[in-house]
Amino acid sequence: MSVQVIEYELIRSPGRIRKTDADNVERLVSSIKEIGLLNPITVAPAKIAAGEDEIDGFHVVAGSHRLAALLRCGWTDIPCLVLDLGEQERIMAECDENLCVSRLTPSDEAKFTARRKEAYLAL
């Protein structure tokens, strides 16, 4: 496992179960512009189509929303955590990432929003 900077053209998101949500992407764009990218996207090596050829590239494991936000911010070199996973392992990891994600209750969301505002105003 290592962090690498990878050209966007080498990253693919095949067979995503959950589509990216425009509102989430927009919130991430604002955050990235304000404080930068906190967590790289996670990818695994894979063969990808390049015209009629197959080349070495990467498939997204986690971070499709972050990837979309980075592209909206104009980034072409993407910080990535690279995991050595086969295709089926990548699919399992992607599913686990989505199944295990925490969902904030409205109360917790309000607490995090208020705490963030306090920190922002303190700056």
GROMACS .gro file of N, CA, C and O in nm:
model
  492
    1MET      N    1   0.085  -0.117   0.000
    1MET     CA    2   0.000   0.000   0.000
    1MET      C    3   0.090   0.123   0.000
    1MET      O    4   0.182   0.133   0.079
    2SER      N    5   0.064   0.213  -0.094
    2SER     CA    6   0.143   0.336  -0.101
    2SER      C    7   0.058   0.448  -0.158
    2SER      O    8  -0.041   0.425  -0.225
    3VAL      N    9   0.098   0.571  -0.129
    3VAL     CA   10   0.030   0.687  -0.187
    3VAL      C   11   0.111   0.733  -0.307
    3VAL      O   12   0.233   0.749  -0.299
    4GLN      N   13   0.041   0.748  -0.419
    4GLN     CA   14   0.104   0.793  -0.543
    4GLN      C   15   0.017   0.902  -0.605
    4GLN      O   16  -0.103   0.909  -0.580
    5VAL      N   17   0.080   0.984  -0.686
    5VAL     CA   18   0.005   1.081  -0.765
    5VAL      C   19  -0.012   1.020  -0.904
    5VAL      O   20   0.086   0.984  -0.969
    6ILE      N   21  -0.138   1.007  -0.947
    6ILE     CA   22  -0.169   0.937  -1.072
    6ILE      C   23  -0.245   1.031  -1.164
    6ILE      O   24  -0.336   1.102  -1.120
    7GLU      N   25  -0.209   1.029  -1.292
    7GLU     CA   26  -0.281   1.110  -1.391
    7GLU      C   27  -0.425   1.062  -1.400
    7GLU      O   28  -0.451   0.942  -1.406
    8TYR      N   29  -0.516   1.157  -1.406
    8TYR     CA   30  -0.658   1.123  -1.411
    8TYR      C   31  -0.691   1.028  -1.526
    8TYR      O   32  -0.775   0.939  -1.510
    9GLU      N   33  -0.624   1.043  -1.639
    9GLU     CA   34  -0.654   0.960  -1.756
    9GLU      C   35  -0.631   0.812  -1.731
    9GLU      O   36  -0.678   0.728  -1.807
   10LEU      N   37  -0.560   0.778  -1.625
   10LEU     CA   38  -0.529   0.638  -1.595
   10LEU      C   39  -0.625   0.577  -1.493
   10LEU      O   40  -0.609   0.462  -1.453
   11ILE      N   41  -0.726   0.653  -1.451
   11ILE     CA   42  -0.818   0.608  -1.346
   11ILE      C   43  -0.956   0.586  -1.407
   11ILE      O   44  -1.009   0.670  -1.479
   12ARG      N   45  -1.016   0.470  -1.376
   12ARG     CA   46  -1.150   0.436  -1.424
   12ARG      C   47  -1.236   0.394  -1.305
   12ARG      O   48  -1.185   0.348  -1.204
   13SER      N   49  -1.366   0.407  -1.322
   13SER     CA   50  -1.464   0.366  -1.219
   13SER      C   51  -1.565   0.270  -1.280
   13SER      O   52  -1.682   0.306  -1.297
   14PRO      N   53  -1.525   0.148  -1.311
   14PRO     CA   54  -1.618   0.057  -1.379
   14PRO      C   55  -1.722   0.000  -1.285
   14PRO      O   56  -1.695  -0.027  -1.168
   15GLY      N   57  -1.843  -0.018  -1.335
   15GLY     CA   58  -1.947  -0.090  -1.264
   15GLY      C   59  -1.986  -0.035  -1.129
   15GLY      O   60  -2.020  -0.111  -1.039
   16ARG      N   61  -1.981   0.097  -1.112
   16ARG     CA   62  -2.018   0.155  -0.983
   16ARG      C   63  -2.164   0.126  -0.953
   16ARG      O   64  -2.250   0.139  -1.039
   17ILE      N   65  -2.192   0.086  -0.831
   17ILE     CA   66  -2.328   0.057  -0.789
   17ILE      C   67  -2.401   0.188  -0.756
   17ILE      O   68  -2.515   0.207  -0.792
   18ARG      N   69  -2.331   0.276  -0.687
   18ARG     CA   70  -2.390   0.403  -0.643
   18ARG      C   71  -2.333   0.515  -0.727
   18ARG      O   72  -2.213   0.532  -0.738
   19LYS      N   73  -2.421   0.590  -0.788
   19LYS     CA   74  -2.377   0.704  -0.868
   19LYS      C   75  -2.334   0.818  -0.777
   19LYS      O   76  -2.379   0.827  -0.663
   20THR      N   77  -2.249   0.905  -0.828
   20THR     CA   78  -2.209   1.020  -0.748
   20THR      C   79  -2.326   1.115  -0.733
   20THR      O   80  -2.406   1.133  -0.824
   21ASP      N   81  -2.336   1.175  -0.618
   21ASP     CA   82  -2.442   1.268  -0.585
   21ASP      C   83  -2.388   1.410  -0.605
   21ASP      O   84  -2.288   1.449  -0.543
   22ALA      N   85  -2.454   1.487  -0.690
   22ALA     CA   86  -2.407   1.622  -0.726
   22ALA      C   87  -2.393   1.712  -0.604
   22ALA      O   88  -2.299   1.792  -0.596
   23ASP      N   89  -2.485   1.702  -0.508
   23ASP     CA   90  -2.477   1.786  -0.388
   23ASP      C   91  -2.354   1.751  -0.305
   23ASP      O   92  -2.284   1.839  -0.255
   24ASN      N   93  -2.325   1.621  -0.290
   24ASN     CA   94  -2.206   1.579  -0.216
   24ASN      C   95  -2.079   1.628  -0.286
   24ASN      O   96  -1.985   1.674  -0.221
   25VAL      N   97  -2.077   1.615  -0.418
   25VAL     CA   98  -1.960   1.661  -0.494
   25VAL      C   99  -1.941   1.811  -0.473
   25VAL      O  100  -1.829   1.857  -0.450
   26GLU      N  101  -2.048   1.887  -0.478
   26GLU     CA  102  -2.038   2.033  -0.462
   26GLU      C  103  -1.986   2.070  -0.324
   26GLU      O  104  -1.903   2.161  -0.310
   27ARG      N  105  -2.031   1.998  -0.220
   27ARG     CA  106  -1.979   2.024  -0.085
   27ARG      C  107  -1.830   1.992  -0.078
   27ARG      O  108  -1.752   2.065  -0.016
   28LEU      N  109  -1.789   1.883  -0.142
   28LEU     CA  110  -1.647   1.848  -0.144
   28LEU      C  111  -1.564   1.951  -0.221
   28LEU      O  112  -1.453   1.983  -0.181
   29VAL      N  113  -1.618   2.003  -0.332
   29VAL     CA  114  -1.548   2.107  -0.408
   29VAL      C  115  -1.520   2.226  -0.316
   29VAL      O  116  -1.407   2.276  -0.310
   30SER      N  117  -1.621   2.269  -0.241
   30SER     CA  118  -1.603   2.381  -0.149
   30SER      C  119  -1.497   2.351  -0.044
   30SER      O  120  -1.411   2.434  -0.016
   31SER      N  121  -1.502   2.231   0.012
   31SER     CA  122  -1.406   2.192   0.115
   31SER      C  123  -1.264   2.185   0.059
   31SER      O  124  -1.169   2.235   0.120
   32ILE      N  125  -1.248   2.125  -0.058
   32ILE     CA  126  -1.115   2.112  -0.119
   32ILE      C  127  -1.058   2.249  -0.152
   32ILE      O  128  -0.939   2.276  -0.130
   33LYS      N  129  -1.142   2.340  -0.200
   33LYS     CA  130  -1.094   2.475  -0.230
   33LYS      C  131  -1.054   2.548  -0.103
   33LYS      O  132  -0.960   2.627  -0.105
   34GLU      N  133  -1.124   2.520   0.007
   34GLU     CA  134  -1.096   2.591   0.131
   34GLU      C  135  -0.979   2.533   0.209
   34GLU      O  136  -0.891   2.605   0.254
   35ILE      N  137  -0.977   2.398   0.224
   35ILE     CA  138  -0.874   2.339   0.310
   35ILE      C  139  -0.789   2.233   0.242
   35ILE      O  140  -0.697   2.180   0.301
   36GLY      N  141  -0.820   2.200   0.116
   36GLY     CA  142  -0.741   2.101   0.044
   36GLY      C  143  -0.800   1.962   0.057
   36GLY      O  144  -0.901   1.940   0.125
   37LEU      N  145  -0.737   1.866  -0.007
   37LEU     CA  146  -0.781   1.726  -0.002
   37LEU      C  147  -0.724   1.662   0.123
   37LEU      O  148  -0.603   1.660   0.143
   38LEU      N  149  -0.812   1.610   0.209
   38LEU     CA  150  -0.767   1.549   0.333
   38LEU      C  151  -0.732   1.402   0.317
   38LEU      O  152  -0.642   1.352   0.385
   39ASN      N  153  -0.803   1.332   0.230
   39ASN     CA  154  -0.780   1.188   0.210
   39ASN      C  155  -0.771   1.159   0.061
   39ASN      O  156  -0.861   1.197  -0.015
   40PRO      N  157  -0.665   1.090   0.020
   40PRO     CA  158  -0.656   1.053  -0.122
   40PRO      C  159  -0.764   0.953  -0.159
   40PRO      O  160  -0.821   0.887  -0.071
   41ILE      N  161  -0.795   0.942  -0.287
   41ILE     CA  162  -0.886   0.837  -0.328
   41ILE      C  163  -0.810   0.704  -0.321
   41ILE      O  164  -0.687   0.703  -0.316
   42THR      N  165  -0.883   0.595  -0.317
   42THR     CA  166  -0.822   0.463  -0.309
   42THR      C  167  -0.845   0.390  -0.440
   42THR      O  168  -0.958   0.388  -0.491
   43VAL      N  169  -0.738   0.335  -0.497
   43VAL     CA  170  -0.746   0.266  -0.625
   43VAL      C  171  -0.671   0.133  -0.617
   43VAL      O  172  -0.594   0.111  -0.525
   44ALA      N  173  -0.695   0.049  -0.716
   44ALA     CA  174  -0.622  -0.077  -0.731
   44ALA      C  175  -0.574  -0.086  -0.876
   44ALA      O  176  -0.644  -0.041  -0.968
   45PRO      N  177  -0.456  -0.142  -0.900
   45PRO     CA  178  -0.407  -0.158  -1.037
   45PRO      C  179  -0.502  -0.243  -1.120
   45PRO      O  180  -0.561  -0.339  -1.071
   46ALA      N  181  -0.516  -0.205  -1.247
   46ALA     CA  182  -0.604  -0.280  -1.339
   46ALA      C  183  -0.565  -0.248  -1.482
   46ALA      O  184  -0.503  -0.145  -1.509
   47LYS      N  185  -0.601  -0.335  -1.572
   47LYS     CA  186  -0.588  -0.306  -1.715
   47LYS      C  187  -0.706  -0.217  -1.753
   47LYS      O  188  -0.820  -0.244  -1.713
   48ILE      N  189  -0.679  -0.110  -1.828
   48ILE     CA  190  -0.785  -0.019  -1.871
   48ILE      C  191  -0.779  -0.001  -2.022
   48ILE      O  192  -0.674  -0.016  -2.083
   49ALA      N  193  -0.893   0.035  -2.079
   49ALA     CA  194  -0.899   0.059  -2.223
   49ALA      C  195  -0.837   0.195  -2.254
   49ALA      O  196  -0.862   0.293  -2.187
   50ALA      N  197  -0.757   0.196  -2.359
   50ALA     CA  198  -0.698   0.320  -2.412
   50ALA      C  199  -0.707   0.308  -2.563
   50ALA      O  200  -0.620   0.250  -2.627
   51GLY      N  201  -0.818   0.359  -2.616
   51GLY     CA  202  -0.843   0.337  -2.758
   51GLY      C  203  -0.874   0.191  -2.780
   51GLY      O  204  -0.959   0.134  -2.714
   52GLU      N  205  -0.801   0.129  -2.870
   52GLU     CA  206  -0.821  -0.014  -2.895
   52GLU      C  207  -0.725  -0.101  -2.814
   52GLU      O  208  -0.728  -0.223  -2.825
   53ASP      N  209  -0.639  -0.039  -2.736
   53ASP     CA  210  -0.541  -0.111  -2.657
   53ASP      C  211  -0.583  -0.119  -2.510
   53ASP      O  212  -0.668  -0.044  -2.464
   54GLU      N  213  -0.520  -0.209  -2.438
   54GLU     CA  214  -0.532  -0.216  -2.293
   54GLU      C  215  -0.398  -0.176  -2.235
   54GLU      O  216  -0.294  -0.224  -2.280
   55ILE      N  217  -0.403  -0.085  -2.137
   55ILE     CA  218  -0.280  -0.039  -2.073
   55ILE      C  219  -0.293  -0.055  -1.922
   55ILE      O  220  -0.402  -0.078  -1.870
   56ASP      N  221  -0.181  -0.041  -1.852
   56ASP     CA  222  -0.184  -0.045  -1.706
   56ASP      C  223  -0.245   0.084  -1.654
   56ASP      O  224  -0.206   0.194  -1.693
   57GLY      N  225  -0.343   0.068  -1.567
   57GLY     CA  226  -0.410   0.182  -1.508
   57GLY      C  227  -0.463   0.143  -1.371
   57GLY      O  228  -0.408   0.054  -1.306
   58PHE      N  229  -0.574   0.206  -1.332
   58PHE     CA  230  -0.627   0.186  -1.198
   58PHE      C  231  -0.779   0.192  -1.199
   58PHE      O  232  -0.839   0.266  -1.277
   59HIS      N  233  -0.842   0.113  -1.109
   59HIS     CA  234  -0.985   0.117  -1.087
   59HIS      C  235  -1.009   0.174  -0.947
   59HIS      O  236  -0.938   0.140  -0.852
   60VAL      N  237  -1.111   0.257  -0.934
   60VAL     CA  238  -1.145   0.319  -0.806
   60VAL      C  239  -1.200   0.214  -0.710
   60VAL      O  240  -1.285   0.134  -0.747
   61VAL      N  241  -1.150   0.216  -0.588
   61VAL     CA  242  -1.203   0.135  -0.479
   61VAL      C  243  -1.293   0.223  -0.392
   61VAL      O  244  -1.404   0.186  -0.359
   62ALA      N  245  -1.244   0.340  -0.356
   62ALA     CA  246  -1.320   0.433  -0.271
   62ALA      C  247  -1.280   0.576  -0.309
   62ALA      O  248  -1.164   0.604  -0.333
   63GLY      N  249  -1.381   0.662  -0.314
   63GLY     CA  250  -1.350   0.803  -0.337
   63GLY      C  251  -1.404   0.861  -0.467
   63GLY      O  252  -1.351   0.961  -0.515
   64SER      N  253  -1.509   0.804  -0.522
   64SER     CA  254  -1.564   0.856  -0.647
   64SER      C  255  -1.611   1.000  -0.633
   64SER      O  256  -1.594   1.080  -0.724
   65HIS      N  257  -1.670   1.033  -0.519
   65HIS     CA  258  -1.714   1.171  -0.498
   65HIS      C  259  -1.594   1.266  -0.490
   65HIS      O  260  -1.595   1.374  -0.548
   66ARG      N  261  -1.490   1.223  -0.419
   66ARG     CA  262  -1.368   1.306  -0.410
   66ARG      C  263  -1.305   1.322  -0.546
   66ARG      O  264  -1.259   1.431  -0.582
   67LEU      N  265  -1.302   1.214  -0.626
   67LEU     CA  266  -1.245   1.222  -0.759
   67LEU      C  267  -1.323   1.322  -0.845
   67LEU      O  268  -1.263   1.407  -0.912
   68ALA      N  269  -1.455   1.315  -0.843
   68ALA     CA  270  -1.537   1.409  -0.919
   68ALA      C  271  -1.512   1.552  -0.873
   68ALA      O  272  -1.504   1.645  -0.955
   69ALA      N  273  -1.498   1.571  -0.742
   69ALA     CA  274  -1.473   1.705  -0.689
   69ALA      C  275  -1.336   1.757  -0.733
   69ALA      O  276  -1.321   1.875  -0.770
   70LEU      N  277  -1.235   1.671  -0.730
   70LEU     CA  278  -1.101   1.712  -0.773
   70LEU      C  279  -1.103   1.754  -0.919
   70LEU      O  280  -1.040   1.854  -0.957
   71LEU      N  281  -1.175   1.682  -1.002
   71LEU     CA  282  -1.185   1.717  -1.143
   71LEU      C  283  -1.254   1.852  -1.159
   71LEU      O  284  -1.214   1.934  -1.242
   72ARG      N  285  -1.358   1.876  -1.080
   72ARG     CA  286  -1.428   2.005  -1.085
   72ARG      C  287  -1.335   2.118  -1.041
   72ARG      O  288  -1.352   2.232  -1.084
   73CYS      N  289  -1.238   2.086  -0.957
   73CYS     CA  290  -1.141   2.187  -0.911
   73CYS      C  291  -1.025   2.203  -1.010
   73CYS      O  292  -0.935   2.285  -0.987
   74GLY      N  293  -1.025   2.124  -1.116
   74GLY     CA  294  -0.922   2.136  -1.218
   74GLY      C  295  -0.798   2.052  -1.196
   74GLY      O  296  -0.699   2.067  -1.267
   75TRP      N  297  -0.802   1.960  -1.100
   75TRP     CA  298  -0.686   1.874  -1.076
   75TRP      C  299  -0.678   1.768  -1.186
   75TRP      O  300  -0.779   1.710  -1.225
   76THR      N  301  -0.559   1.743  -1.235
   76THR     CA  302  -0.538   1.634  -1.331
   76THR      C  303  -0.445   1.528  -1.273
   76THR      O  304  -0.444   1.415  -1.320
   77ASP      N  305  -0.367   1.564  -1.172
   77ASP     CA  306  -0.282   1.470  -1.100
   77ASP      C  307  -0.350   1.440  -0.967
   77ASP      O  308  -0.368   1.530  -0.884
   78ILE      N  309  -0.389   1.316  -0.949
   78ILE     CA  310  -0.476   1.278  -0.839
   78ILE      C  311  -0.399   1.199  -0.733
   78ILE      O  312  -0.342   1.093  -0.763
   79PRO      N  313  -0.396   1.246  -0.607
   79PRO     CA  314  -0.334   1.168  -0.500
   79PRO      C  315  -0.418   1.042  -0.474
   79PRO      O  316  -0.538   1.049  -0.454
   80CYS      N  317  -0.351   0.928  -0.478
   80CYS     CA  318  -0.421   0.800  -0.464
   80CYS      C  319  -0.348   0.708  -0.368
   80CYS      O  320  -0.225   0.697  -0.373
   81LEU      N  321  -0.425   0.641  -0.284
   81LEU     CA  322  -0.374   0.530  -0.205
   81LEU      C  323  -0.390   0.408  -0.293
   81LEU      O  324  -0.501   0.376  -0.336
   82VAL      N  325  -0.280   0.342  -0.325
   82VAL     CA  326  -0.283   0.228  -0.417
   82VAL      C  327  -0.277   0.098  -0.336
   82VAL      O  328  -0.182   0.074  -0.262
   83LEU      N  329  -0.383   0.017  -0.352
   83LEU     CA  330  -0.390  -0.113  -0.286
   83LEU      C  331  -0.364  -0.222  -0.388
   83LEU      O  332  -0.409  -0.214  -0.501
   84ASP      N  333  -0.295  -0.326  -0.345
   84ASP     CA  334  -0.267  -0.439  -0.433
   84ASP      C  335  -0.383  -0.539  -0.422
   84ASP      O  336  -0.379  -0.632  -0.342
   85LEU      N  337  -0.488  -0.514  -0.501
   85LEU     CA  338  -0.608  -0.599  -0.498
   85LEU      C  339  -0.638  -0.650  -0.638
   85LEU      O  340  -0.622  -0.578  -0.735
   86GLY      N  341  -0.685  -0.774  -0.645
   86GLY     CA  342  -0.739  -0.825  -0.770
   86GLY      C  343  -0.878  -0.765  -0.792
   86GLY      O  344  -0.933  -0.699  -0.704
   87GLU      N  345  -0.936  -0.792  -0.908
   87GLU     CA  346  -1.065  -0.731  -0.941
   87GLU      C  347  -1.176  -0.769  -0.844
   87GLU      O  348  -1.252  -0.682  -0.800
   88GLN      N  349  -1.187  -0.895  -0.807
   88GLN     CA  350  -1.293  -0.935  -0.714
   88GLN      C  351  -1.270  -0.878  -0.575
   88GLN      O  352  -1.365  -0.837  -0.506
   89GLU      N  353  -1.145  -0.873  -0.533
   89GLU     CA  354  -1.113  -0.811  -0.404
   89GLU      C  355  -1.145  -0.661  -0.406
   89GLU      O  356  -1.195  -0.607  -0.307
   90ARG      N  357  -1.120  -0.597  -0.519
   90ARG     CA  358  -1.152  -0.455  -0.533
   90ARG      C  359  -1.303  -0.434  -0.520
   90ARG      O  360  -1.348  -0.344  -0.451
   91ILE      N  361  -1.380  -0.520  -0.585
   91ILE     CA  362  -1.526  -0.509  -0.577
   91ILE      C  363  -1.573  -0.528  -0.433
   91ILE      O  364  -1.657  -0.452  -0.383
   92MET      N  365  -1.517  -0.627  -0.365
   92MET     CA  366  -1.555  -0.650  -0.225
   92MET      C  367  -1.519  -0.530  -0.138
   92MET      O  368  -1.599  -0.487  -0.054
   93ALA      N  369  -1.401  -0.473  -0.159
   93ALA     CA  370  -1.358  -0.357  -0.081
   93ALA      C  371  -1.449  -0.236  -0.108
   93ALA      O  372  -1.486  -0.163  -0.016
   94GLU      N  373  -1.486  -0.217  -0.235
   94GLU     CA  374  -1.578  -0.107  -0.270
   94GLU      C  375  -1.711  -0.126  -0.199
   94GLU      O  376  -1.767  -0.032  -0.141
   95CYS      N  377  -1.763  -0.247  -0.202
   95CYS     CA  378  -1.891  -0.275  -0.135
   95CYS      C  379  -1.880  -0.251   0.016
   95CYS      O  380  -1.967  -0.187   0.076
   96ASP      N  381  -1.773  -0.302   0.076
   96ASP     CA  382  -1.754  -0.282   0.221
   96ASP      C  383  -1.745  -0.134   0.255
   96ASP      O  384  -1.801  -0.089   0.355
   97GLU      N  385  -1.674  -0.059   0.174
   97GLU     CA  386  -1.659   0.084   0.197
   97GLU      C  387  -1.796   0.152   0.201
   97GLU      O  388  -1.821   0.238   0.285
   98ASN      N  389  -1.884   0.112   0.115
   98ASN     CA  390  -2.017   0.172   0.111
   98ASN      C  391  -2.111   0.115   0.217
   98ASN      O  392  -2.194   0.187   0.272
   99LEU      N  393  -2.098  -0.013   0.247
   99LEU     CA  394  -2.184  -0.073   0.348
   99LEU      C  395  -2.148  -0.029   0.489
   99LEU      O  396  -2.235  -0.023   0.577
  100CYS      N  397  -2.023   0.004   0.513
  100CYS     CA  398  -1.977   0.038   0.648
  100CYS      C  399  -1.971   0.188   0.676
  100CYS      O  400  -1.940   0.227   0.788
  101VAL      N  401  -2.000   0.269   0.577
  101VAL     CA  402  -1.992   0.413   0.596
  101VAL      C  403  -2.094   0.457   0.701
  101VAL      O  404  -2.205   0.407   0.707
  102SER      N  405  -2.051   0.550   0.787
  102SER     CA  406  -2.143   0.598   0.890
  102SER      C  407  -2.236   0.703   0.831
  102SER      O  408  -2.196   0.785   0.750
  103ARG      N  409  -2.359   0.697   0.871
  103ARG     CA  410  -2.459   0.796   0.832
  103ARG      C  411  -2.485   0.881   0.955
  103ARG      O  412  -2.516   0.828   1.062
  104LEU      N  413  -2.474   1.010   0.942
  104LEU     CA  414  -2.498   1.099   1.054
  104LEU      C  415  -2.647   1.117   1.076
  104LEU      O  416  -2.723   1.133   0.981
  105THR      N  417  -2.685   1.117   1.203
  105THR     CA  418  -2.822   1.152   1.235
  105THR      C  419  -2.836   1.303   1.213
  105THR      O  420  -2.736   1.376   1.211
  106PRO      N  421  -2.958   1.352   1.196
  106PRO     CA  422  -2.976   1.497   1.183
  106PRO      C  423  -2.914   1.574   1.300
  106PRO      O  424  -2.855   1.680   1.283
  107SER      N  425  -2.925   1.516   1.420
  107SER     CA  426  -2.868   1.580   1.539
  107SER      C  427  -2.715   1.588   1.529
  107SER      O  428  -2.654   1.692   1.556
  108ASP      N  429  -2.651   1.476   1.490
  108ASP     CA  430  -2.506   1.475   1.477
  108ASP      C  431  -2.461   1.569   1.364
  108ASP      O  432  -2.359   1.638   1.378
  109GLU      N  433  -2.536   1.570   1.254
  109GLU     CA  434  -2.502   1.661   1.145
  109GLU      C  435  -2.505   1.806   1.193
  109GLU      O  436  -2.416   1.885   1.162
  110ALA      N  437  -2.606   1.841   1.272
  110ALA     CA  438  -2.616   1.976   1.327
  110ALA      C  439  -2.498   2.006   1.420
  110ALA      O  440  -2.440   2.116   1.415
  111LYS      N  441  -2.460   1.908   1.503
  111LYS     CA  442  -2.346   1.928   1.594
  111LYS      C  443  -2.216   1.950   1.517
  111LYS      O  444  -2.137   2.040   1.550
  112PHE      N  445  -2.191   1.867   1.413
  112PHE     CA  446  -2.069   1.882   1.334
  112PHE      C  447  -2.069   2.016   1.260
  112PHE      O  448  -1.966   2.083   1.250
  113THR      N  449  -2.185   2.055   1.207
  113THR     CA  450  -2.195   2.182   1.135
  113THR      C  451  -2.167   2.299   1.229
  113THR      O  452  -2.092   2.392   1.195
  114ALA      N  453  -2.224   2.296   1.348
  114ALA     CA  454  -2.202   2.403   1.446
  114ALA      C  455  -2.056   2.408   1.489
  114ALA      O  456  -1.996   2.516   1.499
  115ARG      N  457  -1.998   2.291   1.513
  115ARG     CA  458  -1.857   2.287   1.556
  115ARG      C  459  -1.765   2.339   1.447
  115ARG      O  460  -1.670   2.413   1.473
  116ARG      N  461  -1.795   2.305   1.322
  116ARG     CA  462  -1.715   2.354   1.210
  116ARG      C  463  -1.727   2.505   1.199
  116ARG      O  464  -1.630   2.575   1.176
  117LYS      N  465  -1.847   2.558   1.216
  117LYS     CA  466  -1.869   2.703   1.209
  117LYS      C  467  -1.789   2.774   1.319
  117LYS      O  468  -1.726   2.877   1.294
  118GLU      N  469  -1.789   2.717   1.440
  118GLU     CA  470  -1.710   2.774   1.549
  118GLU      C  471  -1.562   2.782   1.512
  118GLU      O  472  -1.496   2.884   1.533
  119ALA      N  473  -1.509   2.674   1.455
  119ALA     CA  474  -1.368   2.672   1.418
  119ALA      C  475  -1.340   2.773   1.306
  119ALA      O  476  -1.239   2.843   1.307
  120TYR      N  477  -1.432   2.779   1.209
  120TYR     CA  478  -1.416   2.874   1.098
  120TYR      C  479  -1.414   3.017   1.150
  120TYR      O  480  -1.329   3.098   1.113
  121LEU      N  481  -1.508   3.051   1.237
  121LEU     CA  482  -1.515   3.186   1.290
  121LEU      C  483  -1.395   3.220   1.378
  121LEU      O  484  -1.349   3.334   1.381
  122ALA      N  485  -1.340   3.119   1.446
  122ALA     CA  486  -1.221   3.140   1.528
  122ALA      C  487  -1.098   3.173   1.444
  122ALA      O  488  -1.006   3.240   1.491
  123LEU      N  489  -1.099   3.127   1.320
  123LEU     CA  490  -0.986   3.160   1.230
  123LEU      C  491  -0.990   3.308   1.195
  123LEU      O  492  -0.894   3.369   1.165
   0.00000   0.00000   0.00000
